[in-house]
GROMACS .gro file of C-alpha atoms in nm:
model
  241
    1MET     CA    1 -15.676   1.735  12.927
    2ILE     CA    2 -15.807   1.419  13.085
    3VAL     CA    3 -15.745   1.150  12.823
    4LYS     CA    4 -15.889   0.799  12.826
    5THR     CA    5 -15.872   0.525  12.566
    6HIS     CA    6 -16.194   0.462  12.377
    7GLN     CA    7 -16.297   0.188  12.135
    8LYS     CA    8 -16.320   0.454  11.862
    9GLY     CA    9 -16.005   0.648  11.952
   10TRP     CA   10 -15.963   0.883  12.249
   11GLU     CA   11 -16.216   1.020  12.496
   12ILE     CA   12 -16.113   1.363  12.624
   13ILE     CA   13 -16.245   1.583  12.902
   14TYR     CA   14 -16.119   1.938  12.915
   15GLN     CA   15 -15.966   2.052  13.245
   16LYS     CA   16 -16.220   2.335  13.255
   17ALA     CA   17 -16.504   2.081  13.236
   18HIS     CA   18 -16.348   1.891  13.525
   19GLY     CA   19 -16.344   2.217  13.722
   20LEU     CA   20 -16.713   2.269  13.650
   21LEU     CA   21 -16.792   1.920  13.778
   22ALA     CA   22 -16.588   1.987  14.094
   23MET     CA   23 -16.785   2.308  14.150
   24GLN     CA   24 -17.116   2.123  14.107
   25LEU     CA   25 -17.013   1.883  14.383
   26GLY     CA   26 -16.916   2.169  14.613
   27LEU     CA   27 -17.241   2.353  14.548
   28HIS     CA   28 -17.433   2.082  14.739
   29TRP     CA   29 -17.208   2.080  15.047
   30GLN     CA   30 -17.389   2.081  15.381
   31THR     CA   31 -17.473   2.438  15.479
   32ALA     CA   32 -17.340   2.424  15.835
   33GLN     CA   33 -16.994   2.309  15.719
   34ARG     CA   34 -16.943   2.541  15.424
   35PRO     CA   35 -16.619   2.740  15.417
   36PRO     CA   36 -16.624   3.121  15.447
   37ARG     CA   37 -16.681   3.327  15.133
   38PHE     CA   38 -16.863   3.030  14.985
   39ALA     CA   39 -16.938   3.186  14.646
   40GLU     CA   40 -16.574   3.287  14.599
   41THR     CA   41 -16.459   2.943  14.710
   42LEU     CA   42 -16.685   2.780  14.452
   43ALA     CA   43 -16.547   3.017  14.188
   44ALA     CA   44 -16.194   2.912  14.286
   45ILE     CA   45 -16.294   2.546  14.246
   46LEU     CA   46 -16.441   2.623  13.904
   47GLU     CA   47 -16.129   2.803  13.783
   48HIS     CA   48 -15.847   2.624  13.964
   49ASP     CA   49 -15.717   2.465  13.641
   50ASP     CA   50 -15.785   2.763  13.415
   51GLY     CA   51 -15.534   3.013  13.280
   52LEU     CA   52 -15.468   2.857  12.942
   53ASN     CA   53 -15.671   2.644  12.704
   54ASP     CA   54 -15.578   2.275  12.720
   55THR     CA   55 -15.438   2.284  12.368
   56GLU     CA   56 -15.225   2.593  12.443
   57VAL     CA   57 -14.999   2.391  12.671
   58ARG     CA   58 -14.814   2.082  12.552
   59ALA     CA   59 -15.104   1.880  12.411
   60LEU     CA   60 -14.939   1.580  12.242
   61THR     CA   61 -14.704   1.298  12.336
   62ASP     CA   62 -14.387   1.243  12.136
   63LEU     CA   63 -14.584   0.996  11.922
   64GLY     CA   64 -14.865   1.244  11.851
   65ALA     CA   65 -15.130   1.107  12.089
   66PRO     CA   66 -15.333   1.344  12.310
   67LEU     CA   67 -15.134   1.409  12.628
   68HIS     CA   68 -15.303   1.306  12.954
   69PHE     CA   69 -15.260   1.574  13.220
   70GLU     CA   70 -15.078   1.338  13.458
   71LEU     CA   71 -14.796   1.307  13.201
   72LEU     CA   72 -14.748   1.686  13.199
   73GLU     CA   73 -14.580   1.774  13.528
   74TYR     CA   74 -14.654   2.146  13.516
   75THR     CA   75 -14.657   2.448  13.288
   76LEU     CA   76 -14.532   2.763  13.454
   77GLU     CA   77 -14.715   2.979  13.202
   78GLN     CA   78 -15.044   2.823  13.313
   79CYS     CA   79 -14.953   2.854  13.682
   80ARG     CA   80 -14.872   3.223  13.648
   81SER     CA   81 -15.178   3.286  13.434
   82VAL     CA   82 -15.433   3.126  13.669
   83THR     CA   83 -15.289   3.295  13.979
   84LYS     CA   84 -15.296   3.631  13.802
   85LEU     CA   85 -15.652   3.585  13.674
   86THR     CA   86 -15.789   3.489  14.015
   87ARG     CA   87 -15.600   3.777  14.179
   88GLN     CA   88 -15.791   4.013  13.951
   89LYS     CA   89 -16.122   3.873  14.079
   90SER     CA   90 -16.076   3.839  14.455
   91ARG     CA   91 -15.801   3.788  14.709
   92TRP     CA   92 -15.986   3.491  14.858
   93MET     CA   93 -16.003   3.317  14.520
   94ALA     CA   94 -15.637   3.391  14.465
   95LEU     CA   95 -15.554   3.254  14.810
   96MET     CA   96 -15.736   2.927  14.741
   97VAL     CA   97 -15.566   2.885  14.403
   98SER     CA   98 -15.227   2.975  14.551
   99LEU     CA   99 -15.275   2.705  14.815
  100HIS     CA  100 -15.356   2.467  14.531
  101MET     CA  101 -15.027   2.557  14.362
  102GLU     CA  102 -14.849   2.486  14.691
  103PHE     CA  103 -15.029   2.152  14.726
  104LEU     CA  104 -14.931   2.046  14.373
  105TYR     CA  105 -14.579   2.177  14.335
  106GLU     CA  106 -14.407   2.248  14.668
  107GLU     CA  107 -14.269   1.895  14.674
  108LYS     CA  108 -14.092   1.972  14.345
  109ARG     CA  109 -13.894   2.257  14.501
  110GLY     CA  110 -13.527   2.238  14.407
  111GLN     CA  111 -13.587   2.070  14.071
  112ASP     CA  112 -13.640   2.383  13.861
  113PRO     CA  113 -13.509   2.733  13.949
  114GLU     CA  114 -13.799   2.902  13.769
  115LEU     CA  115 -14.052   2.694  13.961
  116ASP     CA  116 -13.872   2.786  14.286
  117VAL     CA  117 -13.910   3.155  14.200
  118PHE     CA  118 -14.280   3.105  14.134
  119LEU     CA  119 -14.329   2.917  14.463
  120ASP     CA  120 -14.150   3.192  14.656
  121GLU     CA  121 -14.366   3.454  14.487
  122GLN     CA  122 -14.678   3.265  14.585
  123LYS     CA  123 -14.561   3.233  14.944
  124GLY     CA  124 -14.534   3.612  14.955
  125TRP     CA  125 -14.877   3.658  14.803
  126ARG     CA  126 -15.031   3.417  15.056
  127ARG     CA  127 -14.883   3.609  15.350
  128ARG     CA  128 -15.029   3.927  15.205
  129TYR     CA  129 -15.373   3.775  15.144
  130LEU     CA  130 -15.391   3.631  15.496
  131ARG     CA  131 -15.293   3.964  15.650
  132GLU     CA  132 -15.531   4.173  15.440
  133LEU     CA  133 -15.824   3.933  15.476
  134GLY     CA  134 -15.769   3.890  15.848
  135VAL     CA  135 -15.773   3.510  15.842
  136SER     CA  136 -15.530   3.261  15.989
  137ARG     CA  137 -15.334   3.008  15.787
  138GLU     CA  138 -15.533   2.735  15.964
  139GLU     CA  139 -15.868   2.885  15.859
  140ALA     CA  140 -15.750   2.921  15.500
  141GLN     CA  141 -15.614   2.567  15.498
  142ARG     CA  142 -15.948   2.424  15.614
  143ALA     CA  143 -16.121   2.609  15.331
  144TYR     CA  144 -15.864   2.477  15.085
  145GLU     CA  145 -15.925   2.120  15.204
  146PHE     CA  146 -16.281   2.166  15.078
  147VAL     CA  147 -16.145   2.281  14.741
  148GLU     CA  148 -15.913   1.982  14.724
  149TRP     CA  149 -16.192   1.740  14.822
  150CYS     CA  150 -16.414   1.860  14.536
  151ASP     CA  151 -16.119   1.846  14.298
  152ALA     CA  152 -16.033   1.489  14.402
  153PHE     CA  153 -16.392   1.363  14.370
  154SER     CA  154 -16.432   1.523  14.030
  155LEU     CA  155 -16.113   1.357  13.909
  156LEU     CA  156 -16.231   1.016  14.028
  157LEU     CA  157 -16.548   1.060  13.823
  158CYS     CA  158 -16.374   1.201  13.515
  159LEU     CA  159 -16.112   0.926  13.518
  160GLY     CA  160 -16.377   0.656  13.553
  161LYS     CA  161 -16.216   0.521  13.869
  162ILE     CA  162 -16.532   0.444  14.067
  163GLN     CA  163 -16.503   0.074  14.148
  164PRO     CA  164 -16.764  -0.187  14.044
  165GLU     CA  165 -16.942  -0.437  14.270
  166GLN     CA  166 -17.004  -0.178  14.543
  167ARG     CA  167 -16.638  -0.164  14.640
  168ARG     CA  168 -16.562   0.145  14.845
  169MET     CA  169 -16.280   0.385  14.776
  170ASP     CA  170 -16.148   0.692  14.954
  171ILE     CA  171 -16.218   1.033  14.803
  172SER     CA  172 -16.007   1.258  15.026
  173ASN     CA  173 -16.008   1.416  15.370
  174GLY     CA  174 -16.285   1.670  15.415
  175PRO     CA  175 -16.219   2.011  15.575
  176ASP     CA  176 -16.285   1.863  15.921
  177GLY     CA  177 -16.039   1.578  15.860
  178THR     CA  178 -16.307   1.316  15.794
  179VAL     CA  179 -16.218   1.058  15.529
  180HIS     CA  180 -16.510   1.016  15.289
  181GLN     CA  181 -16.565   0.707  15.078
  182VAL     CA  182 -16.769   0.662  14.762
  183TRP     CA  183 -16.930   0.346  14.630
  184GLN     CA  184 -17.165   0.260  14.346
  185ARG     CA  185 -17.495   0.081  14.401
  186THR     CA  186 -17.625  -0.188  14.167
  187ASP     CA  187 -17.860   0.069  14.009
  188GLY     CA  188 -17.564   0.289  13.916
  189SER     CA  189 -17.627   0.562  14.174
  190LEU     CA  190 -17.342   0.675  14.399
  191CYS     CA  191 -17.331   0.706  14.775
  192VAL     CA  192 -17.075   0.899  14.980
  193GLU     CA  193 -17.019   0.805  15.343
  194PRO     CA  194 -17.034   0.987  15.567
  195TRP     CA  195 -17.282   1.193  15.361
  196PRO     CA  196 -17.147   1.552  15.339
  197PHE     CA  197 -17.419   1.716  15.132
  198THR     CA  198 -17.731   1.920  15.210
  199ASP     CA  199 -17.958   1.743  14.961
  200ASP     CA  200 -18.041   1.374  14.998
  201ARG     CA  201 -18.013   1.327  14.622
  202PHE     CA  202 -17.886   1.531  14.329
  203GLU     CA  203 -17.721   1.491  13.991
  204VAL     CA  204 -17.391   1.620  13.853
  205SER     CA  205 -17.256   1.601  13.500
  206VAL     CA  206 -16.955   1.655  13.277
  207GLU     CA  207 -16.906   1.663  12.901
  208SER     CA  208 -16.645   1.468  12.707
  209ARG     CA  209 -16.551   1.443  12.341
  210VAL     CA  210 -16.441   1.140  12.141
  211VAL     CA  211 -16.188   1.187  11.861
  212GLU     CA  212 -16.159   0.901  11.613
  213GLN     CA  213 -15.794   0.961  11.532
  214LEU     CA  214 -15.501   0.808  11.718
  215GLN     CA  215 -15.222   1.046  11.616
  216PHE     CA  216 -15.203   1.417  11.540
  217GLY     CA  217 -14.941   1.626  11.369
  218SER     CA  218 -14.993   1.932  11.587
  219ALA     CA  219 -15.189   2.067  11.882
  220ASP     CA  220 -15.393   2.272  11.636
  221GLU     CA  221 -15.495   1.956  11.450
  222LEU     CA  222 -15.609   1.803  11.779
  223HIS     CA  223 -15.794   2.123  11.868
  224GLN     CA  224 -15.982   2.116  11.537
  225ALA     CA  225 -16.078   1.749  11.590
  226LEU     CA  226 -16.208   1.830  11.938
  227GLU     CA  227 -16.406   2.127  11.809
  228ALA     CA  228 -16.567   1.903  11.546
  229ALA     CA  229 -16.655   1.626  11.792
  230ALA     CA  230 -17.004   1.622  11.940
  231PRO     CA  231 -17.003   1.661  12.320
  232VAL     CA  232 -17.121   1.360  12.519
  233GLU     CA  233 -17.278   1.428  12.859
  234HIS     CA  234 -17.204   1.194  13.148
  235ARG     CA  235 -17.438   1.214  13.448
  236TRP     CA  236 -17.419   1.068  13.799
  237LEU     CA  237 -17.696   1.044  14.054
  238LEU     CA  238 -17.576   1.081  14.412
  239ARG     CA  239 -17.823   0.975  14.678
  240ARG     CA  240 -17.800   0.925  15.049
  241ARG     CA  241 -18.032   0.623  15.070
   0.00000   0.00000   0.00000
């Protein structure tokens, strides 16, 4: 879950909603620079954080507050679940998600024997996918950079990190190595430079929920509060000029 403080309690965005926003951003990518198997790549972006519901993993802090995803290092059950689910859909999707697992967790190698086993398993799967799909590691990595770019931009929006007063901030490196920056105009619209999209203007959105309770006795109690909360839609207009 993406958890932010709110004047009435907590504002929460599900990881799956963040994935949907990331996919919306990718959908508008300039046609000439789209990665191969574009539909499958978009599906991988949509599902890269799936596998388990947010409240099925550790959902609360020790004090009973909703647990922000950055405070939860990893859940092997979720990692295994999402890699298995994408493998059942397509090898390309599974390759993109496996590269995402490598991006997130390879630096943690040596800290947890079970995580090391998972990382080794994924390395074997990636070799198999590359061989069977007939693509090089470099080609796959460029496609994954697109996945990571969409993921990073979506997180900036969901976390409310876009800076005021037209201050620019880096999103991430695009698949060609270009560093893109985003800034907000005085009318609230967003611009990305250099502009990487096909359309000169489009909108994206994500839904959040506000729970008016600071502490919860269980993940199930939090889940019930989220189910009862009315979704709030947040929209952003991106325009080139």
